[in-house]
CSV table of C-alpha atoms in Angstrom, one decimal:
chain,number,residue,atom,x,y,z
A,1,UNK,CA,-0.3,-21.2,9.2
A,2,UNK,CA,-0.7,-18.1,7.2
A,3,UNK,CA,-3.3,-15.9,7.5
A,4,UNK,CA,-3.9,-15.6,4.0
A,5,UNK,CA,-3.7,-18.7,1.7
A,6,UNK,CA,-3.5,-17.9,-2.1
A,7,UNK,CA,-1.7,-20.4,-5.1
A,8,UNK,CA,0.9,-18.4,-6.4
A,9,UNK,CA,0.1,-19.7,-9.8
A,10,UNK,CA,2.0,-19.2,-12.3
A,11,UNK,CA,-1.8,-19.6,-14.2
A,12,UNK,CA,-1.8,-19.7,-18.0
A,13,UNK,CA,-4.5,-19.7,-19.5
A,14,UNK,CA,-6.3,-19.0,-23.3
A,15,UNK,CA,-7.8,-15.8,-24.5
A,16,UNK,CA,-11.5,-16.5,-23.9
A,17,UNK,CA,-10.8,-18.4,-21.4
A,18,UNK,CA,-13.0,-18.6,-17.4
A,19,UNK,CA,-10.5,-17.7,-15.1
A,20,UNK,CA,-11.0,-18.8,-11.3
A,21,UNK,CA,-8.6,-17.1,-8.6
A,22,UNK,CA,-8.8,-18.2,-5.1
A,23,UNK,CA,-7.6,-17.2,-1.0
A,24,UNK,CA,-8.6,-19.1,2.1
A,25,UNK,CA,-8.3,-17.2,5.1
A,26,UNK,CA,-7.7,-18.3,9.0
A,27,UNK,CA,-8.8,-15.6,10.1
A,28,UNK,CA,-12.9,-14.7,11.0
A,29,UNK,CA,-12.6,-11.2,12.0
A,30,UNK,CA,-11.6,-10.4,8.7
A,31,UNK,CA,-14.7,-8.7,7.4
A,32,UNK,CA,-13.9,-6.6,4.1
A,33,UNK,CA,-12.1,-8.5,1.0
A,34,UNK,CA,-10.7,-6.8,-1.9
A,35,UNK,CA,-8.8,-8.1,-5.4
A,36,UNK,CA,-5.8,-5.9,-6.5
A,37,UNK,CA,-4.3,-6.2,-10.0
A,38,UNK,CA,-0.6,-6.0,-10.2
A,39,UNK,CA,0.8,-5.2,-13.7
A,40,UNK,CA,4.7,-6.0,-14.0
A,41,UNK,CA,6.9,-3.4,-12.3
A,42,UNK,CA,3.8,-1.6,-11.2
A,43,UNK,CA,2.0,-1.0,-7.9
A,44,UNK,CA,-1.5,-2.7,-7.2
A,45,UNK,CA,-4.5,-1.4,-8.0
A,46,UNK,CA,-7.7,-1.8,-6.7
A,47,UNK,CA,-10.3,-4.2,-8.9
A,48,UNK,CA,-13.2,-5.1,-6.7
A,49,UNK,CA,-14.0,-5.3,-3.0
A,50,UNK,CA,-16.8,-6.5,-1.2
A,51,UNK,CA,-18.1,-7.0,2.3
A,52,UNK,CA,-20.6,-9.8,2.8
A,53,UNK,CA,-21.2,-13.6,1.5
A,54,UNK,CA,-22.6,-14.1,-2.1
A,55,UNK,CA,-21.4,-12.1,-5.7
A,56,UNK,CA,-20.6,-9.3,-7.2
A,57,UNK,CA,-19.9,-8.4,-10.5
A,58,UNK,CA,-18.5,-5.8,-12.6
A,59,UNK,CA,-17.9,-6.4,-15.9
A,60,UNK,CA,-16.2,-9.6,-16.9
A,61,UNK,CA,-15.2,-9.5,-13.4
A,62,UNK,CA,-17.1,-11.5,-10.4
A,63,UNK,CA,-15.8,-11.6,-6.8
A,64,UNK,CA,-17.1,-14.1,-4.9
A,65,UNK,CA,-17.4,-14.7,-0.9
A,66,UNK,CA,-18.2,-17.6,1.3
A,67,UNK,CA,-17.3,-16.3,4.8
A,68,UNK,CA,-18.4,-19.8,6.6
A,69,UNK,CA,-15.7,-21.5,4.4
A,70,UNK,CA,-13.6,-18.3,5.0
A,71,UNK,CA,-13.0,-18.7,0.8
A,72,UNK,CA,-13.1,-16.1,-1.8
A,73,UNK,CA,-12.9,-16.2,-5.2
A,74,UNK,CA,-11.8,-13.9,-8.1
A,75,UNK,CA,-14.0,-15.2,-11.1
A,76,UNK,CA,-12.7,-13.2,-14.8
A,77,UNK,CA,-14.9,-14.4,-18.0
A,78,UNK,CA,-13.8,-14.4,-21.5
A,79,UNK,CA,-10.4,-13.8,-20.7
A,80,UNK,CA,-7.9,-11.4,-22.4
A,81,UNK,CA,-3.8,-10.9,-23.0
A,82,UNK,CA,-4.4,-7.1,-21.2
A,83,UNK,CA,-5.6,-9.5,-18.3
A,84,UNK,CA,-1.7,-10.8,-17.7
A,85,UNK,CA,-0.6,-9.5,-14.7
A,86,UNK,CA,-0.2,-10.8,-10.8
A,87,UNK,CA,-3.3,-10.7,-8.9
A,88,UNK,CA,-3.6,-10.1,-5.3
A,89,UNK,CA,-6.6,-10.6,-2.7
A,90,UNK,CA,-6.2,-8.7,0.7
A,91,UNK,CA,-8.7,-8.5,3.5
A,92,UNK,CA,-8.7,-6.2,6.7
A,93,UNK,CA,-10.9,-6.2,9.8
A,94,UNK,CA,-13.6,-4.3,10.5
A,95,UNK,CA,-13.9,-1.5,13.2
A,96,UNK,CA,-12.0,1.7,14.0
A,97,UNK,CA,-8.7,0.2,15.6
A,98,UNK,CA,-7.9,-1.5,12.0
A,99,UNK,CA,-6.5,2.0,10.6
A,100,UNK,CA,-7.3,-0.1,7.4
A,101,UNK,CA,-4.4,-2.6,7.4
A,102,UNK,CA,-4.3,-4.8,4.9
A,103,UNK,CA,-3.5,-8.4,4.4
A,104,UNK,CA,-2.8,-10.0,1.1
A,105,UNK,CA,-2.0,-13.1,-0.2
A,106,UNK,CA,0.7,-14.3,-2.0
A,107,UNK,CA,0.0,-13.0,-5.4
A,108,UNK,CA,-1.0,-15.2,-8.7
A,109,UNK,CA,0.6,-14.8,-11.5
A,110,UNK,CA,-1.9,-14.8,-14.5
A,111,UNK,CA,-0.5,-15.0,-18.2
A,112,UNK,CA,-3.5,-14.7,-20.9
A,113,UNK,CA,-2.2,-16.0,-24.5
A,114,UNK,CA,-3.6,-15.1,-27.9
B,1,UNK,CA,-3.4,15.0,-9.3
B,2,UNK,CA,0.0,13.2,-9.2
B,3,UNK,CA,-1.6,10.3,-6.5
B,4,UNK,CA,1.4,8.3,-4.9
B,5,UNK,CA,4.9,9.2,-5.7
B,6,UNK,CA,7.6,7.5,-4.8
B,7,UNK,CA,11.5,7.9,-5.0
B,8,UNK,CA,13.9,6.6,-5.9
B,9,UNK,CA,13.1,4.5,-8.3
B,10,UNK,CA,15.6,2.0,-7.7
B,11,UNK,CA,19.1,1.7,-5.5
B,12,UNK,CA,21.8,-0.6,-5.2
B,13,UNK,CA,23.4,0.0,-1.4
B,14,UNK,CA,26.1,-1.4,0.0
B,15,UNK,CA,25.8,-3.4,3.5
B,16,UNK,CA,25.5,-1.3,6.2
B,17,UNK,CA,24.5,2.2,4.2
B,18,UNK,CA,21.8,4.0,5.5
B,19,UNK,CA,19.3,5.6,2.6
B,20,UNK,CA,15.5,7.6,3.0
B,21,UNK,CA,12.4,6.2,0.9
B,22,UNK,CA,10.6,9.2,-0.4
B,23,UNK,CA,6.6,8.7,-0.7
B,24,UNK,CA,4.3,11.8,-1.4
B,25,UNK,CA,0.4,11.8,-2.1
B,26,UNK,CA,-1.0,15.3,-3.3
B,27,UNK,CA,-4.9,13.7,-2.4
B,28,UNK,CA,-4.8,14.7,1.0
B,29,UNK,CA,-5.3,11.6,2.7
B,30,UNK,CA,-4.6,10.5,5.9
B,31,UNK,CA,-4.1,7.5,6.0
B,32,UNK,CA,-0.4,6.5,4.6
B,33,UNK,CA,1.0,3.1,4.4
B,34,UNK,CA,4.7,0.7,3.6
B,35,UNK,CA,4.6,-1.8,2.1
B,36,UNK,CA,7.4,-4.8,1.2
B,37,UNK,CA,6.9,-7.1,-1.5
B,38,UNK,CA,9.2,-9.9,-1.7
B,39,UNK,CA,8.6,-12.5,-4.7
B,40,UNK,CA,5.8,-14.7,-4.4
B,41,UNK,CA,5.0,-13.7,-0.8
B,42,UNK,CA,2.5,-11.0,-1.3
B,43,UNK,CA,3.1,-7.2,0.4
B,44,UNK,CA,3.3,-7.0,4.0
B,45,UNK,CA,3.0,-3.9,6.0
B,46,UNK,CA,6.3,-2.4,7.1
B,47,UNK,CA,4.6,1.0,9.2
B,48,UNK,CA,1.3,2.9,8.5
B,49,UNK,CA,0.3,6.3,9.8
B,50,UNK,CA,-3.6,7.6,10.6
B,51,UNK,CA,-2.2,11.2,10.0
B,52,UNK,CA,0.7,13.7,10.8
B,53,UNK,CA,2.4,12.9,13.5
B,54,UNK,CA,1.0,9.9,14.4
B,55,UNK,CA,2.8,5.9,13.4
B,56,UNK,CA,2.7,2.7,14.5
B,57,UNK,CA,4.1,-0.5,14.1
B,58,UNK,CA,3.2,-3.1,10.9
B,59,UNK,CA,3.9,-6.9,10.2
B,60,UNK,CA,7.9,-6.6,9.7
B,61,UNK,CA,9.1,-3.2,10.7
B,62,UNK,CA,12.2,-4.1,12.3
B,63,UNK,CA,15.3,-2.2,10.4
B,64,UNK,CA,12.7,0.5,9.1
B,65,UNK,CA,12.0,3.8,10.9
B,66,UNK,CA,9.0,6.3,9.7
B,67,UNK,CA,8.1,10.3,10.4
B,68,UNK,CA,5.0,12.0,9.3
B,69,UNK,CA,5.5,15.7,9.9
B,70,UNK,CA,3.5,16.8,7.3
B,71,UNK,CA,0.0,15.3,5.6
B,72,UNK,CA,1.8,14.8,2.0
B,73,UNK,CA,5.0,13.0,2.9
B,74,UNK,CA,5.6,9.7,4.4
B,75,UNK,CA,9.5,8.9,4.1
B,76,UNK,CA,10.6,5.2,5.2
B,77,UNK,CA,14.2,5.3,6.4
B,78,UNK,CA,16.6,2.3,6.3
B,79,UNK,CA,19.3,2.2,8.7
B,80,UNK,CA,22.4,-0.2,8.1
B,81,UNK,CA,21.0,-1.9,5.4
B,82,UNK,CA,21.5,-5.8,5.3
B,83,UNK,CA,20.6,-8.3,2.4
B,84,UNK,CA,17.6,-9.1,3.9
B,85,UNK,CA,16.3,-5.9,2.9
B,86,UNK,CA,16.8,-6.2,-0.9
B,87,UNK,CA,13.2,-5.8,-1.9
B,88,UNK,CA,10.5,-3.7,-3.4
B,89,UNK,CA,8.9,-1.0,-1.3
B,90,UNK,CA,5.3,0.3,-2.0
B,91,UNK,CA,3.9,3.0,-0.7
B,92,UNK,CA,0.3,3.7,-0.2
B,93,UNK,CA,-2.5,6.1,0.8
B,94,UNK,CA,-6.3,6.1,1.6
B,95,UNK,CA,-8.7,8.5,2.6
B,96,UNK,CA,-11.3,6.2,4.2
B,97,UNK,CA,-9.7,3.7,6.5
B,98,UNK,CA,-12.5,1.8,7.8
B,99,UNK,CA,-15.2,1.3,5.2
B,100,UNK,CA,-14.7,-1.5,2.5
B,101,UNK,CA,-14.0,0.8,0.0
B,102,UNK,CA,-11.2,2.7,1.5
B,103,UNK,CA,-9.4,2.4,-1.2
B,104,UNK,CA,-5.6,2.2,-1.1
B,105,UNK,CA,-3.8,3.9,-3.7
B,106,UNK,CA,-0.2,2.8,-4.6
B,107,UNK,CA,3.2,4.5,-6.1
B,108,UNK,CA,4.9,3.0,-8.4
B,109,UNK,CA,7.4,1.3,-6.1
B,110,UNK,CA,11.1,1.5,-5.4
B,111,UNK,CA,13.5,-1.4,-6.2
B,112,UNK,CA,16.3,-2.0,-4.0
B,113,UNK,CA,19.2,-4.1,-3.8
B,114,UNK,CA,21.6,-4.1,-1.0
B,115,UNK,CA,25.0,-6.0,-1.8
């Protein structure tokens, strides 16, 4: 079993459109979750991160976390074609041996059409 | 600030060859990071480093090798390159390891292709 669970999509979707992205994890020490946006032939950049159960937005952007379900969710509202692009959670532990190691998922591939 | 460099861009090697990754970061971080990104299986973690002179191990670092003599550079060296390898190689840096926004920055990437 993977430590990191995400549908690899592809997703496509219409502009406007409620977007819901989703991992499952195995794993309870992982403690801090993040959401990288992958643009084609680019490197990942951070889009949000969080740390404890519940929400948080930015924008048109809501990251979810239920940490008893070990489930988090990537939530983009009124979708738009700039949105396209592969989109990657990752998770790491907490404490000072982690040296920040990440652990992504599998990547979903996100197309938003006009 | 140029943040994460990386080259070459892309390389086509032969099996066997033996070629040097190139990764710089001009934001003075310490933390450094390889990355492998194969499609539709996410990046795993090749070798990291928590400063010069110091590496360790990641997730698939068999075939790889790593040095860190200096804070900026992080080169990933491939010895005898076999198909397997034929990937795309991120490199990454972060000043904060372990808080929840230590973010990772990443380089553009380099494309290879061993035949």
């Amino acid at each position: 079993q993977k430590e990191v669970e995400q549908d690899p999509g592809p997703l496509s979707v219409p502009e406007g459109a409620i977007v819901s992205l989703n991992c499952t994890y195995s794993n309870s020490a992982f403690q801090y979750f993040m959401w990288y946006r992958q643009y084609s032939r680019k490197g990942p950049e951070l889009l949000m991160y969080t740390y404890s159960s519940g929400n948080k937005e930015d924008g048109r952007f809501t990251a979810q976390v239920d940490k008893s379900s070990k489930y988090i969710s990537l939530f983009i509202r009124d979708s738009q074609p700039s949105d396209s692009a592969t989109y990657l959670c990752a998770m790491k532990y907490a404490g000072g041996t982690s040296y920040g190691k990440l652990t992504f998922g599998q990547g979903t591939i996100l197309t938003v059409h006009p | 600030n140029a943040g994460v460099t990386q080259t070459p861009k892309f390389r086509i090697l032969k099996i066997g060859q033996s070629m040097t990754l190139q990764c710089a970061q001009d934001m003075n971080h310490n933390y450094m990071y390889w990355y492998r990104q194969d499609p539709g299986m996410g990046l795993k973690l090749i070798y990291y480093s928590v400063g010069a002179g110091i590496t360790d191990k990641g997730e698939v670092p068999n075939g790889y090798n790593v040095s860190r003599s200096t804070t900026e550079d992080f080169p990933l060296r491939l010895e005898l390159a076999a198909p397997s390898q034929t990937s795309v190689y991120f490199c990454a840096s972060s000043y904060w390891a372990d808080t929840p926004d230590g973010t990772q920055y990443f380089g553009p990437g380099t494309r290879l292709l061993v035949l």
